[in-house]
mmCIF file of C-alpha atoms and ligand atoms in Angstrom:
data_model
loop_
_atom_site.group_PDB
_atom_site.id
_atom_site.type_symbol
_atom_site.label_atom_id
_atom_site.label_comp_id
_atom_site.label_asym_id
_atom_site.label_seq_id
_atom_site.Cartn_x
_atom_site.Cartn_y
_atom_site.Cartn_z
ATOM 1 C CA MET A 121 113.110 38.588 110.161
ATOM 2 C CA GLN A 122 115.031 35.326 110.451
ATOM 3 C CA THR A 123 118.742 35.796 111.150
ATOM 4 C CA GLN A 124 121.177 33.200 109.907
ATOM 5 C CA LYS A 125 122.815 31.116 112.622
ATOM 6 C CA ALA A 126 126.582 31.326 113.041
ATOM 7 C CA ARG A 127 128.417 28.223 111.917
ATOM 8 C CA VAL A 128 130.485 26.063 114.286
ATOM 9 C CA PHE A 129 132.996 23.390 113.347
ATOM 10 C CA SER A 130 134.769 20.949 115.636
ATOM 11 C CA GLY A 131 136.449 17.570 115.436
ATOM 12 C CA ILE A 132 137.607 14.639 117.513
ATOM 13 C CA GLN A 133 140.260 12.010 116.822
ATOM 14 C CA PRO A 134 139.482 8.285 116.758
ATOM 15 C CA THR A 135 142.747 7.532 118.556
ATOM 16 C CA GLY A 136 141.270 5.507 121.408
ATOM 17 C CA ASN A 137 138.230 5.421 123.634
ATOM 18 C CA ILE A 138 136.533 8.788 124.000
ATOM 19 C CA HIS A 139 136.864 9.856 127.628
ATOM 20 C CA LEU A 140 135.257 12.166 130.148
ATOM 21 C CA GLY A 141 137.624 15.019 129.232
ATOM 22 C CA ASN A 142 136.637 14.877 125.552
ATOM 23 C CA TYR A 143 132.980 14.739 126.565
ATOM 24 C CA LEU A 144 132.921 17.545 129.150
ATOM 25 C CA GLY A 145 135.454 19.758 127.370
ATOM 26 C CA ALA A 146 134.027 19.432 123.870
ATOM 27 C CA VAL A 147 131.273 17.006 122.860
ATOM 28 C CA LYS A 148 128.755 17.927 125.590
ATOM 29 C CA ASN A 149 128.983 21.539 124.446
ATOM 30 C CA TRP A 150 128.466 20.562 120.825
ATOM 31 C CA VAL A 151 125.309 18.710 121.874
ATOM 32 C CA ASP A 152 123.950 21.329 124.282
ATOM 33 C CA ARG A 153 124.270 24.197 121.784
ATOM 34 C CA GLN A 154 123.032 22.481 118.640
ATOM 35 C CA ASP A 155 119.979 24.744 118.427
ATOM 36 C CA SER A 156 122.016 27.935 118.620
ATOM 37 C CA TYR A 157 124.316 27.309 115.650
ATOM 38 C CA GLU A 158 124.675 25.715 112.250
ATOM 39 C CA ASN A 159 126.805 22.727 113.257
ATOM 40 C CA ILE A 160 129.489 20.739 111.447
ATOM 41 C CA PHE A 161 131.222 17.951 113.395
ATOM 42 C CA CYS A 162 133.903 15.653 112.124
ATOM 43 C CA VAL A 163 135.743 12.524 113.191
ATOM 44 C CA VAL A 164 139.268 13.591 112.293
ATOM 45 C CA ASN A 165 140.864 10.299 111.303
ATOM 46 C CA SER A 166 143.538 11.961 109.156
ATOM 47 C CA HIS A 167 144.798 13.672 112.319
ATOM 48 C CA ALA A 168 144.936 10.302 114.052
ATOM 49 C CA ILE A 169 147.641 8.988 111.694
ATOM 50 C CA THR A 170 150.098 11.684 112.813
ATOM 51 C CA ILE A 171 150.922 9.026 115.434
ATOM 52 C CA PRO A 172 151.281 5.441 114.094
ATOM 53 C CA GLN A 173 147.968 3.528 114.239
ATOM 54 C CA ASP A 174 146.995 -0.046 113.515
ATOM 55 C CA PRO A 175 144.934 0.333 110.265
ATOM 56 C CA LYS A 176 142.224 -2.190 111.192
ATOM 57 C CA THR A 177 141.753 -0.724 114.672
ATOM 58 C CA LEU A 178 141.714 2.823 113.299
ATOM 59 C CA LYS A 179 138.929 1.940 110.896
ATOM 60 C CA GLU A 180 136.852 0.292 113.643
ATOM 61 C CA LYS A 181 137.464 3.136 116.102
ATOM 62 C CA THR A 182 136.408 5.680 113.482
ATOM 63 C CA TYR A 183 132.947 4.126 113.071
ATOM 64 C CA ASP A 184 132.674 3.466 116.825
ATOM 65 C CA LEU A 185 133.342 7.137 117.523
ATOM 66 C CA CYS A 186 130.683 8.229 115.009
ATOM 67 C CA ALA A 187 128.168 5.985 116.796
ATOM 68 C CA MET A 188 129.296 7.386 120.148
ATOM 69 C CA LEU A 189 128.825 10.986 119.001
ATOM 70 C CA LEU A 190 125.251 10.163 117.977
ATOM 71 C CA ALA A 191 124.762 8.404 121.326
ATOM 72 C CA CYS A 192 125.994 11.550 123.105
ATOM 73 C CA GLY A 193 123.184 13.460 121.426
ATOM 74 C CA ILE A 194 124.501 14.789 118.124
ATOM 75 C CA ASP A 195 121.272 15.052 116.165
ATOM 76 C CA PRO A 196 121.685 14.509 112.404
ATOM 77 C CA LYS A 197 118.677 16.771 111.806
ATOM 78 C CA LYS A 198 120.533 19.652 113.440
ATOM 79 C CA SER A 199 124.180 18.805 112.755
ATOM 80 C CA THR A 200 126.323 17.535 109.923
ATOM 81 C CA LEU A 201 128.461 14.582 111.026
ATOM 82 C CA PHE A 202 131.123 13.087 108.758
ATOM 83 C CA ILE A 203 134.542 11.421 108.566
ATOM 84 C CA GLN A 204 137.430 13.726 107.640
ATOM 85 C CA SER A 205 139.140 11.421 105.121
ATOM 86 C CA GLN A 206 135.922 11.253 103.081
ATOM 87 C CA VAL A 207 136.223 14.926 102.150
ATOM 88 C CA GLN A 208 139.570 15.221 100.418
ATOM 89 C CA GLU A 209 139.576 19.029 100.427
ATOM 90 C CA HIS A 210 140.804 18.889 104.056
ATOM 91 C CA THR A 211 144.196 17.593 103.040
ATOM 92 C CA SER A 212 144.221 19.663 99.829
ATOM 93 C CA LEU A 213 143.654 22.942 101.672
ATOM 94 C CA ALA A 214 146.122 21.891 104.375
ATOM 95 C CA TRP A 215 148.824 21.891 101.665
ATOM 96 C CA LEU A 216 147.997 25.451 100.600
ATOM 97 C CA LEU A 217 148.105 26.574 104.231
ATOM 98 C CA THR A 218 151.363 24.689 104.844
ATOM 99 C CA CYS A 219 152.901 26.834 102.105
ATOM 100 C CA ILE A 220 152.071 30.068 103.961
ATOM 101 C CA THR A 221 152.812 29.014 107.555
ATOM 102 C CA PRO A 222 156.233 29.856 109.028
ATOM 103 C CA MET A 223 158.153 26.911 110.526
ATOM 104 C CA GLY A 224 158.712 29.025 113.642
ATOM 105 C CA ASP A 225 154.956 29.213 114.316
ATOM 106 C CA LEU A 226 154.610 25.434 114.094
ATOM 107 C CA SER A 227 157.591 24.782 116.347
ATOM 108 C CA ARG A 228 155.976 26.788 119.143
ATOM 109 C CA MET A 229 152.983 24.428 119.365
ATOM 110 C CA THR A 230 152.911 22.739 122.771
ATOM 111 C CA GLN A 231 150.959 19.733 121.503
ATOM 112 C CA PHE A 232 153.791 18.949 119.068
ATOM 113 C CA LYS A 233 156.316 19.178 121.909
ATOM 114 C CA ASP A 234 154.183 16.987 124.231
ATOM 115 C CA LYS A 235 153.346 14.359 121.637
ATOM 116 C CA SER A 236 156.906 14.111 120.340
ATOM 117 C CA GLN A 237 158.104 13.622 123.907
ATOM 118 C CA LYS A 238 155.531 10.854 124.400
ATOM 119 C CA ASN A 239 156.473 9.159 121.090
ATOM 120 C CA PRO A 240 160.208 9.856 120.689
ATOM 121 C CA LYS A 241 160.666 7.032 118.149
ATOM 122 C CA SER A 242 158.011 8.281 115.739
ATOM 123 C CA ILE A 243 158.204 12.021 115.305
ATOM 124 C CA PHE A 244 157.021 12.395 111.728
ATOM 125 C CA ALA A 245 156.480 15.524 109.628
ATOM 126 C CA GLY A 246 152.707 14.967 109.827
ATOM 127 C CA LEU A 247 152.778 15.561 113.575
ATOM 128 C CA PHE A 248 154.625 18.827 113.034
ATOM 129 C CA ASN A 249 152.176 19.875 110.334
ATOM 130 C CA TYR A 250 149.076 18.757 112.291
ATOM 131 C CA PRO A 251 148.010 22.375 113.073
ATOM 132 C CA ASN A 252 147.794 23.201 109.355
ATOM 133 C CA LEU A 253 145.413 20.299 108.805
ATOM 134 C CA MET A 254 143.374 21.567 111.743
ATOM 135 C CA SER A 255 143.349 25.099 110.280
ATOM 136 C CA ALA A 256 142.134 23.626 106.990
ATOM 137 C CA ASP A 257 139.351 21.706 108.799
ATOM 138 C CA ILE A 258 138.034 24.938 110.295
ATOM 139 C CA LEU A 259 138.671 27.409 107.457
ATOM 140 C CA LEU A 260 137.127 25.165 104.782
ATOM 141 C CA TYR A 261 133.733 25.635 106.422
ATOM 142 C CA LYS A 262 134.193 29.355 107.150
ATOM 143 C CA ALA A 263 133.241 28.521 110.738
ATOM 144 C CA LYS A 264 132.859 31.448 113.109
ATOM 145 C CA PHE A 265 133.209 29.369 116.292
ATOM 146 C CA VAL A 266 135.206 26.299 117.260
ATOM 147 C CA PRO A 267 134.037 24.630 120.506
ATOM 148 C CA VAL A 268 137.070 22.873 122.007
ATOM 149 C CA GLY A 269 138.853 22.068 125.253
ATOM 150 C CA GLU A 270 141.507 24.454 126.533
ATOM 151 C CA ASP A 271 144.376 22.379 125.090
ATOM 152 C CA GLN A 272 143.315 23.342 121.552
ATOM 153 C CA LYS A 273 143.353 27.106 122.110
ATOM 154 C CA GLN A 274 146.866 27.525 120.708
ATOM 155 C CA HIS A 275 145.969 25.673 117.497
ATOM 156 C CA ILE A 276 142.957 27.911 116.977
ATOM 157 C CA GLU A 277 145.109 30.990 117.449
ATOM 158 C CA LEU A 278 147.317 29.623 114.679
ATOM 159 C CA ALA A 279 144.261 29.050 112.470
ATOM 160 C CA ARG A 280 143.265 32.681 113.069
ATOM 161 C CA ASP A 281 146.744 33.922 112.088
ATOM 162 C CA THR A 282 146.700 31.730 108.991
ATOM 163 C CA ALA A 283 143.253 32.982 107.931
ATOM 164 C CA MET A 284 144.344 36.601 108.362
ATOM 165 C CA ARG A 285 147.606 36.021 106.476
ATOM 166 C CA PHE A 286 145.811 34.371 103.557
ATOM 167 C CA ASN A 287 143.120 37.081 103.443
ATOM 168 C CA ARG A 288 145.791 39.797 103.481
ATOM 169 C CA ASP A 289 148.070 38.254 100.864
ATOM 170 C CA TYR A 290 145.622 36.605 98.440
ATOM 171 C CA GLY A 291 142.190 38.170 99.063
ATOM 172 C CA GLU A 292 139.444 37.912 101.665
ATOM 173 C CA ILE A 293 137.912 34.470 101.627
ATOM 174 C CA PHE A 294 138.313 32.980 105.094
ATOM 175 C CA VAL A 295 136.298 33.743 108.218
ATOM 176 C CA VAL A 296 138.642 34.319 111.169
ATOM 177 C CA PRO A 297 137.464 31.700 113.712
ATOM 178 C CA GLU A 298 137.068 32.090 117.473
ATOM 179 C CA PRO A 299 137.472 29.349 120.075
ATOM 180 C CA LEU A 300 134.440 28.536 122.251
ATOM 181 C CA ILE A 301 135.854 27.270 125.517
ATOM 182 C CA MET A 302 133.630 26.418 128.470
ATOM 183 C CA GLN A 303 134.254 27.842 131.929
ATOM 184 C CA GLU A 304 133.868 24.444 133.579
ATOM 185 C CA GLY A 305 135.272 21.223 132.168
ATOM 186 C CA ALA A 306 137.609 22.829 129.611
ATOM 187 C CA ARG A 307 140.531 20.922 131.102
ATOM 188 C CA ILE A 308 139.689 17.681 132.891
ATOM 189 C CA MET A 309 142.776 16.184 134.470
ATOM 190 C CA GLY A 310 143.934 12.560 134.767
ATOM 191 C CA LEU A 311 142.478 10.812 137.828
ATOM 192 C CA ASP A 312 145.818 9.170 138.590
ATOM 193 C CA ASP A 313 147.813 12.388 138.125
ATOM 194 C CA PRO A 314 145.729 15.569 138.300
ATOM 195 C CA THR A 315 148.657 17.674 137.083
ATOM 196 C CA LYS A 316 148.308 16.121 133.576
ATOM 197 C CA LYS A 317 145.275 16.437 131.308
ATOM 198 C CA MET A 318 143.085 13.382 130.834
ATOM 199 C CA SER A 319 144.207 11.954 127.527
ATOM 200 C CA LYS A 320 143.276 9.055 125.230
ATOM 201 C CA SER A 321 146.904 8.190 124.674
ATOM 202 C CA SER A 322 147.420 7.602 128.414
ATOM 203 C CA SER A 323 144.543 5.132 128.636
ATOM 204 C CA ASP A 324 147.062 2.284 129.081
ATOM 205 C CA LYS A 325 147.336 3.539 132.674
ATOM 206 C CA PRO A 326 144.402 1.750 134.344
ATOM 207 C CA ASN A 327 143.149 4.577 136.576
ATOM 208 C CA HIS A 328 143.948 7.542 134.350
ATOM 209 C CA SER A 329 140.705 8.198 132.498
ATOM 210 C CA ILE A 330 137.026 7.336 132.447
ATOM 211 C CA ALA A 331 135.858 6.118 129.055
ATOM 212 C CA LEU A 332 132.270 6.849 128.070
ATOM 213 C CA ILE A 333 131.777 3.114 127.598
ATOM 214 C CA ASP A 334 133.024 2.205 131.102
ATOM 215 C CA GLU A 335 130.548 0.170 133.158
ATOM 216 C CA PRO A 336 129.309 1.634 136.487
ATOM 217 C CA ASP A 337 131.491 -0.642 138.657
ATOM 218 C CA VAL A 338 134.587 0.366 136.657
ATOM 219 C CA ILE A 339 133.740 4.072 137.013
ATOM 220 C CA LEU A 340 133.260 3.697 140.776
ATOM 221 C CA LYS A 341 136.539 1.815 141.142
ATOM 222 C CA LYS A 342 138.507 4.406 139.151
ATOM 223 C CA ILE A 343 137.039 7.378 141.027
ATOM 224 C CA LYS A 344 137.665 5.698 144.382
ATOM 225 C CA LYS A 345 141.328 5.416 143.408
ATOM 226 C CA ALA A 346 141.599 9.040 142.211
ATOM 227 C CA THR A 347 144.546 10.950 143.627
ATOM 228 C CA THR A 348 143.576 13.593 146.204
ATOM 229 C CA ASP A 349 145.686 14.989 149.082
ATOM 230 C CA SER A 350 145.952 14.811 152.855
ATOM 231 C CA GLU A 351 144.239 18.116 153.704
ATOM 232 C CA GLY A 352 140.725 16.732 154.002
ATOM 233 C CA ILE A 353 139.012 19.985 152.983
ATOM 234 C CA ILE A 354 136.587 19.903 150.055
ATOM 235 C CA ALA A 355 136.822 23.210 148.189
ATOM 236 C CA PHE A 356 137.394 24.543 144.647
ATOM 237 C CA ASP A 357 141.060 25.303 145.291
ATOM 238 C CA LYS A 358 143.140 25.091 142.086
ATOM 239 C CA GLU A 359 146.274 24.511 144.165
ATOM 240 C CA ARG A 360 144.801 21.171 145.248
ATOM 241 C CA ALA A 361 144.435 19.705 141.786
ATOM 242 C CA GLY A 362 142.950 16.282 142.649
ATOM 243 C CA VAL A 363 140.023 17.575 144.716
ATOM 244 C CA PHE A 364 139.511 20.475 142.281
ATOM 245 C CA ASN A 365 139.276 18.022 139.381
ATOM 246 C CA LEU A 366 136.715 15.811 141.153
ATOM 247 C CA LEU A 367 134.616 18.843 142.097
ATOM 248 C CA THR A 368 134.774 20.151 138.525
ATOM 249 C CA ILE A 369 133.562 16.815 137.161
ATOM 250 C CA TYR A 370 130.763 16.840 139.733
ATOM 251 C CA GLN A 371 129.790 20.400 138.792
ATOM 252 C CA CYS A 372 129.613 19.558 135.082
ATOM 253 C CA PHE A 373 127.017 16.878 135.799
ATOM 254 C CA CYS A 374 125.010 18.359 138.673
ATOM 255 C CA LYS A 375 124.958 21.907 137.235
ATOM 256 C CA GLN A 376 125.012 23.628 140.656
ATOM 257 C CA ASP A 377 127.209 26.605 141.426
ATOM 258 C CA LYS A 378 130.489 26.269 143.294
ATOM 259 C CA VAL A 379 129.158 27.759 146.544
ATOM 260 C CA SER A 380 126.323 25.247 146.874
ATOM 261 C CA ILE A 381 128.618 22.354 145.998
ATOM 262 C CA GLU A 382 131.097 23.410 148.677
ATOM 263 C CA ALA A 383 128.199 23.726 151.147
ATOM 264 C CA GLU A 384 127.002 20.225 150.218
ATOM 265 C CA PHE A 385 130.401 18.778 151.091
ATOM 266 C CA SER A 386 131.177 20.949 154.087
ATOM 267 C CA GLY A 387 132.486 18.790 156.957
ATOM 268 C CA LYS A 388 132.419 15.631 154.795
ATOM 269 C CA GLY A 389 135.344 13.405 153.884
ATOM 270 C CA TYR A 390 136.902 12.432 150.540
ATOM 271 C CA GLY A 391 135.125 9.054 150.703
ATOM 272 C CA ILE A 392 131.713 10.742 150.420
ATOM 273 C CA LEU A 393 132.998 13.128 147.745
ATOM 274 C CA LYS A 394 134.216 10.223 145.619
ATOM 275 C CA GLU A 395 130.961 8.302 146.046
ATOM 276 C CA ARG A 396 128.858 11.281 144.960
ATOM 277 C CA VAL A 397 131.117 12.118 142.016
ATOM 278 C CA ALA A 398 130.971 8.486 140.888
ATOM 279 C CA GLU A 399 127.181 8.451 141.207
ATOM 280 C CA ALA A 400 126.859 11.665 139.163
ATOM 281 C CA VAL A 401 129.186 10.331 136.437
ATOM 282 C CA ILE A 402 127.506 6.908 136.325
ATOM 283 C CA GLU A 403 124.026 8.415 136.024
ATOM 284 C CA GLY A 404 125.202 11.094 133.557
ATOM 285 C CA LEU A 405 126.839 8.534 131.261
ATOM 286 C CA ARG A 406 124.201 5.786 131.605
ATOM 287 C CA PRO A 407 121.888 6.994 128.770
ATOM 288 C CA ILE A 408 124.907 7.511 126.486
ATOM 289 C CA ARG A 409 126.245 4.003 127.116
ATOM 290 C CA GLU A 410 122.807 2.469 126.579
ATOM 291 C CA MET A 411 122.192 4.408 123.354
ATOM 292 C CA TYR A 412 125.684 3.524 122.096
ATOM 293 C CA SER A 413 125.081 -0.195 122.554
ATOM 294 C CA LYS A 414 121.945 0.116 120.373
ATOM 295 C CA LEU A 415 123.495 2.334 117.695
ATOM 296 C CA ILE A 416 126.601 0.214 117.248
ATOM 297 C CA MET A 417 124.305 -2.607 116.079
ATOM 298 C CA GLU A 418 122.661 -0.340 113.488
ATOM 299 C CA GLN A 419 125.474 -0.026 110.981
ATOM 300 C CA ASP A 420 123.153 0.732 108.031
ATOM 301 C CA TYR A 421 121.672 3.708 109.863
ATOM 302 C CA LEU A 422 125.143 4.917 110.842
ATOM 303 C CA HIS A 423 126.415 4.706 107.254
ATOM 304 C CA LYS A 424 123.352 6.580 105.972
ATOM 305 C CA ILE A 425 123.932 9.446 108.433
ATOM 306 C CA LEU A 426 127.606 9.608 107.503
ATOM 307 C CA GLU A 427 126.849 9.582 103.779
ATOM 308 C CA GLU A 428 124.467 12.513 104.148
ATOM 309 C CA GLY A 429 126.999 14.285 106.345
ATOM 310 C CA THR A 430 129.750 13.783 103.752
ATOM 311 C CA GLN A 431 127.550 15.239 101.007
ATOM 312 C CA ASN A 432 126.729 18.346 103.061
ATOM 313 C CA ALA A 433 130.319 18.880 104.074
ATOM 314 C CA GLN A 434 131.669 18.204 100.587
ATOM 315 C CA ALA A 435 129.468 20.867 98.997
ATOM 316 C CA ILE A 436 130.823 23.589 101.294
ATOM 317 C CA ALA A 437 134.407 22.320 101.314
ATOM 318 C CA SER A 438 134.784 22.069 97.549
ATOM 319 C CA ALA A 439 133.481 25.621 97.009
ATOM 320 C CA THR A 440 135.930 27.072 99.557
ATOM 321 C CA TYR A 441 138.872 25.030 98.287
ATOM 322 C CA LYS A 442 138.197 26.149 94.719
ATOM 323 C CA GLU A 443 138.208 29.791 95.839
ATOM 324 C CA ALA A 444 141.456 29.387 97.800
ATOM 325 C CA LYS A 445 143.191 27.484 95.013
ATOM 326 C CA GLU A 446 142.254 30.084 92.396
ATOM 327 C CA LYS A 447 143.368 32.944 94.635
ATOM 328 C CA MET A 448 146.788 31.291 94.870
ATOM 329 C CA GLY A 449 147.011 30.909 91.103
ATOM 330 C CA LEU A 450 146.624 27.139 90.961
ATOM 331 C CA ILE A 451 144.905 25.780 87.844
HETATM 332 N N1 AQP B 559 141.327 16.456 129.297
HETATM 333 C C1 AQP B 559 140.526 17.198 128.541
HETATM 334 N N2 AQP B 559 139.685 18.086 129.114
HETATM 335 C C2 AQP B 559 138.845 18.839 128.353
HETATM 336 N N3 AQP B 559 138.790 18.752 127.000
HETATM 337 C C3 AQP B 559 139.608 17.870 126.395
HETATM 338 N N4 AQP B 559 139.798 17.540 125.115
HETATM 339 C C4 AQP B 559 140.754 16.594 125.035
HETATM 340 N N5 AQP B 559 141.210 16.284 126.253
HETATM 341 C C5 AQP B 559 140.509 17.055 127.126
HETATM 342 C C6 AQP B 559 139.058 18.112 123.998
HETATM 343 O O1 AQP B 559 138.429 17.050 123.306
HETATM 344 C C7 AQP B 559 138.307 17.386 121.930
HETATM 345 C C8 AQP B 559 138.766 16.238 121.085
HETATM 346 O O2 AQP B 559 140.130 15.989 121.331
HETATM 347 P P1 AQP B 559 141.008 15.186 120.277
HETATM 348 O O3 AQP B 559 140.384 13.900 120.003
HETATM 349 O O4 AQP B 559 141.245 16.032 119.108
HETATM 350 O O5 AQP B 559 142.351 14.888 120.917
HETATM 351 P P2 AQP B 559 143.261 15.560 121.925
HETATM 352 O O6 AQP B 559 142.961 16.971 122.206
HETATM 353 O O7 AQP B 559 144.612 15.318 121.482
HETATM 354 O O8 AQP B 559 142.758 14.736 123.156
HETATM 355 P P3 AQP B 559 143.256 13.446 123.826
HETATM 356 O O9 AQP B 559 142.079 12.701 124.269
HETATM 357 O O10 AQP B 559 144.214 13.833 124.858
HETATM 358 O O11 AQP B 559 143.943 12.578 122.728
HETATM 359 P P4 AQP B 559 145.457 12.217 122.543
HETATM 360 O O12 AQP B 559 145.809 11.356 123.704
HETATM 361 O O13 AQP B 559 145.472 11.501 121.237
HETATM 362 O O14 AQP B 559 146.225 13.494 122.546
HETATM 363 C C9 AQP B 559 139.132 18.653 121.716
HETATM 364 O O15 AQP B 559 138.255 19.766 121.644
HETATM 365 C C10 AQP B 559 139.972 18.746 122.955
HETATM 366 O O16 AQP B 559 140.284 20.073 123.306
#
């Protein structure tokens, strides 16, 4: 008997160049588990405008990111890929959910606090309401699992609360989603400051992040400059964030366990560690960069994939939105 696969949904913002944190914390897991689930992946451009964006750049970055996701290994035969703003039910359902979400819950969100601190001159209501749009993204597809980095755990907990509240007050329609967070790579830190997560919006700092499109010499240079410490011991010690971060990145690519990695580096210096991490990252990203440079030239193919993805997503989203709207008494 064939059992139906559980559905996963996840998204990524086209706010800048996709970096190693996005890849190891989220996208690599989407790719690696495509056979285990029914997959829906989305470039969440409506989330991107919660912080002011240049319209022309946003549009370009949106298509670039779609090409990059395919280059990373998202297979259109196994996964639906689409752009959020092309399925209007995301923003429509977000409104319904906004009307049942307490202000207090939204004000506890750490991402809102962090992002408003980073952009003190542009704290708009959209940024505050961002988690409701994210809940709508997930709940529209009745996804069971949401593969994300650790930073998104709090938003998924909110989506769970919202689903349960709606189901209790208006009738059972939403699946209560669960986060899928990897043991390794769920929180890749900035190379320049390993106490802060690697982030697209800090990419103005030259040695902060590694973009998936970075050339080998750039990757080597950035890793050589990564902040470590003066202890000189290479071990998975969370207290020593710089070395821990480099070892975690290494582990994600070489797929060995922690004990054998520590043995490999026993008695060696940070110079060797950095060289080997750089080599692993360069070789791990090489096929992605090469595939991306081909795909970005094939705009017709890209648009065809996205059109099919939109149609698949739209069919599910409109059915769920209709159910939710009717339950709330909207005509
Ligand atoms: N440093 C990270 N380590 C592991 N996973 C990460 N993710 C983000 N940063 C890291 C995961 O990547 C997915 C897509 O993230 P996003 O595009 O929605 O944006 P974000 O979480 O806000 O990530 P950024 O790159 O830091 O963007 P900005 O600078 O705009 O805030 C998510 O699953 C996320 O968990």
